[in-house]
Amino acid sequence: MNKQFGHFDDSAREYVITRPDTPWPWINYLGTEDFFSLVSNTAGGYCFCKDAKFRRILRYRYNGVPADAGGRYFYIKDANGVWNPGWKPCKTPLDHYECRHGMGYTSITGERNGLLANLLLFVPPGRRCEVHRLRLTNRGWTQKSFQVYSFLEWCLWNASTDMENFQRNLSTGEVEVEPDALYHKTEYRERRNHYAFYGVNRPFDGFDTDRETFLGLYNGFEAPQQVLSGTSGNSLAHGWSPVASQRFDLSLAPGESTELIFVLGYVENPQDKKFSAPGVINKAPAREMMAAFATPAQVEAAFQDLKSFWDGLLGRFTLSSSIPELDRTVNVWNQYQCMITFFMSRSASYFESGIGRGMGFRDSNQDLAGIVHLIPERARQRILDIAATQFPDGGCYHQYQPLTKRGNNDIGGGFNDDPLWLLFGTVTYIRETGDFAILQEPVPFDNRPGTEVSLMEHLKISFKHVTDHLGPHGLPLIGRADWNDCLNLNCFSWNPDESFQTTENKSEGSKAESLMIAGLFVAEGKDFAELLAHPAVSADPAYIGEVRAAVAAMEEAVKRDGWDGEWFLRAYDYDGRKIGSHENEEGQIFIESQGWCTMARIGAEEGLCDKALDATVERLECTHGIVLNTPAYTRYFPEYGEISSYPQGYKENAGIFCHNNPWVIIGEAMAGRAADAWRHYRKITPAFVKDQQLRKVEPYVFCQMVAGKDAARPGEGKNSWLTGTAAWTWKAVSEALLGIKPQLDGLLVEPCLPAEVGTYKVHRRFREAEYELTIRLTGKGGSRFIPYQPGRQVLELEF
Ligand code: GLC
Ligand code: GLC
């Protein structure tokens, strides 16, 4: 058995890390509204308010050496040296270490020579701050005198220029100091109306706000000069790098405990209340925040509020089965990851720097499928925000900035799958909520006031955008790319300095068509037609007829020109040559079109779906999941773009791109192939993955990508946390496998699991109804529709 680094504690909804030297920093997220933090198992990471790029509070060193440099560090200096409760940065060996990542909080415990230090970090609901509760206990037989230093480093707000513009940055830093709080106010003198602070519930015995005074210019975080000498510089930062460090000289009798409560907060002041005296920041809101967490009882109450928040959410869908890995995934970690992914989109993780991408049009529409049963109001708002970045012709910005909600001009549009995801998101939302009224909401184009039309009109032009852009085979033109950002068929880039996504898109005159979009169009088109025909919408029958006819024509086109004999083709290239065909030397079969065309059930009666699924199992499935394509591209093909830029087995070039595995799982379930669906699901689901060293990243969350069979280390995970995998595996497990499928007028129960899974119970909140379902799998299959009706319903069903 390989080295284990931790285990699940199901009843506490925690993952317990038992040694600090994990194969990669294993992180958690704090925050539920607009103040968010990343915290690793050694207290590394950073926080921001609203926008990880523009309102960054703590500085972080990406890809640092050693890994994970920067965070909220506490140094304890006693007679035997200096150590940290979270092991890093000093790495002094601890007698005991444990990190518990829970729902919106992290608790790190370290013990050395009879001094026990427990650090609890969380963001209280409704507050823009992190609370750090440091509890120290003398477990020895003698009095202990020691010093505690806090330490964190401020980011000068814009996380991008903070790393680049030193000719300016090193002169702008400003702070203020009070006996129990350190304030970071860089640029507050001019246009900013926000500052940050680090306060504590008792006066400190010394402090530093200038990094070099605290650390020493040639020392790292592991050897701060002031800590080594047991002093503080009481330094005031003027430019250079402002930090916050407070020193406490403490003494504890045997058995005695004390708690220090720190508040790392962010404050925005109205323009006319920025200053309390010339040049002096108005600290009243900071004082109010500190006062709210001044006592252990207040902290405990806020912590209980946070627990209730998550209890409430996770109580909406619960599973009790005979399989603990399945239960913990469904009840806790998958839903939690869906929430985090929804909050963060693809902005801030240990693989996303927080300064890169904004919110993706397609990503956000998919992410909401993972949270709509938990926070439907926020899904609603998200749909309206996304739709407002659409253009009048149905195309849309590929990304938008969360702070401004404006489309991102750097990347622009032209990804031809994007519009269809608005249909997906909206249908998903209405099936969960029954809120047909959203269709009448006025939504502008490109955020331009005065251009509003109803959301329904946005859906219609999304649909039309596809039928307006059909290629020579009657299949959808791909544009810059479809879901696979790296299949750039109109790019032909030979310049390493240009991005595949934004370089000139030669789609004028291109014949490049996508079978993935074709499948997506058929699947979403059928759902759209059903929505249009619903009595609450009752669209013009002529229009419904047009939609159905367009869907039928697409199915015909796929069967005629999108079938390779044993599986669905992936695309046609710029010149109209096949991609994903047995005729190709490399890249003969791709997962995306197998997933979408089988979910759309194209050619099911003729046996095409079963054949495509068989081919997927035979050719694409490997030990750790289903790879994206095979054989992997072994050289660069300019006519295919970024996909062939990756080494074999990684990312879009034959990696296990977990996001698309659930499409096959759902396709398998729709074909009634329970054993295959269940096996695919277990391969990518972290709770079933046993080799923690090989997987490397967090064992409690899905990865975007696991190295595929052609890679150097098949099974190694990357890009954990922020991925469409979260929402799609949630859909796959809750709907396709467990069989709880929200419909416009009720729940359809239609499980697809092998009979050996036995009997399971699902508690499902659906609108104003509570369903208590006991589902007994006997192998006979079938489905049962339960019309929506408020109240509690207890049902025992056999399938
Ligand atoms: C990333 C992107 C997503 C894309 C996928 C495949 O996950 O965020 O938009 O669909 O890669 O390229
Ligand atoms: C890169 C990544 C891809 C991602 C895209 C987003 O191409 O490989 O996964 O979707 O960037 O811009």
mmCIF file of C-alpha atoms and ligand atoms in Angstrom, residues 346 352 357 360 362-363 366 398 417 482-486 628 651-652 657 659 704 722-724, ligand 1:
data_model
loop_
_atom_site.group_PDB
_atom_site.id
_atom_site.type_symbol
_atom_site.label_atom_id
_atom_site.label_comp_id
_atom_site.label_asym_id
_atom_site.label_seq_id
_atom_site.Cartn_x
_atom_site.Cartn_y
_atom_site.Cartn_z
ATOM 1 C CA ARG A 346 -12.198 29.242 -13.350
ATOM 2 C CA GLU A 352 -5.696 29.074 -11.949
ATOM 3 C CA ARG A 357 -9.740 34.151 -17.146
ATOM 4 C CA GLY A 360 -16.779 31.568 -19.062
ATOM 5 C CA ARG A 362 -20.190 28.031 -21.426
ATOM 6 C CA ASP A 363 -18.509 27.178 -18.137
ATOM 7 C CA GLN A 366 -22.717 24.305 -16.934
ATOM 8 C CA HIS A 398 -16.620 33.719 -24.503
ATOM 9 C CA ASP A 417 -21.037 25.999 -28.975
ATOM 10 C CA ASP A 482 -16.472 24.110 -29.613
ATOM 11 C CA TRP A 483 -16.460 22.761 -26.052
ATOM 12 C CA ASN A 484 -12.943 21.598 -26.742
ATOM 13 C CA ASP A 485 -11.154 24.937 -26.602
ATOM 14 C CA CYS A 486 -8.123 23.330 -28.125
ATOM 15 C CA LEU A 628 -10.328 12.350 -24.798
ATOM 16 C CA LYS A 651 -5.024 17.849 -21.290
ATOM 17 C CA GLU A 652 -7.000 17.828 -24.520
ATOM 18 C CA PHE A 657 -10.470 15.271 -19.341
ATOM 19 C CA HIS A 659 -15.451 17.018 -17.562
ATOM 20 C CA GLN A 704 -10.196 18.703 -14.609
ATOM 21 C CA LEU A 722 -12.459 24.382 -10.627
ATOM 22 C CA THR A 723 -13.840 22.286 -13.426
ATOM 23 C CA GLY A 724 -17.059 21.496 -15.201
HETATM 24 C C1 GLC B 1 -11.552 24.114 -19.832
HETATM 25 C C2 GLC B 1 -12.438 25.294 -20.136
HETATM 26 C C3 GLC B 1 -13.716 24.865 -20.801
HETATM 27 C C4 GLC B 1 -13.442 23.959 -21.953
HETATM 28 C C5 GLC B 1 -12.560 22.792 -21.558
HETATM 29 C C6 GLC B 1 -12.152 21.937 -22.714
HETATM 30 O O1 GLC B 1 -12.131 23.357 -18.819
HETATM 31 O O2 GLC B 1 -12.716 26.022 -18.974
HETATM 32 O O3 GLC B 1 -14.456 25.981 -21.224
HETATM 33 O O4 GLC B 1 -14.659 23.522 -22.452
HETATM 34 O O5 GLC B 1 -11.385 23.300 -20.956
HETATM 35 O O6 GLC B 1 -11.275 22.580 -23.580
#
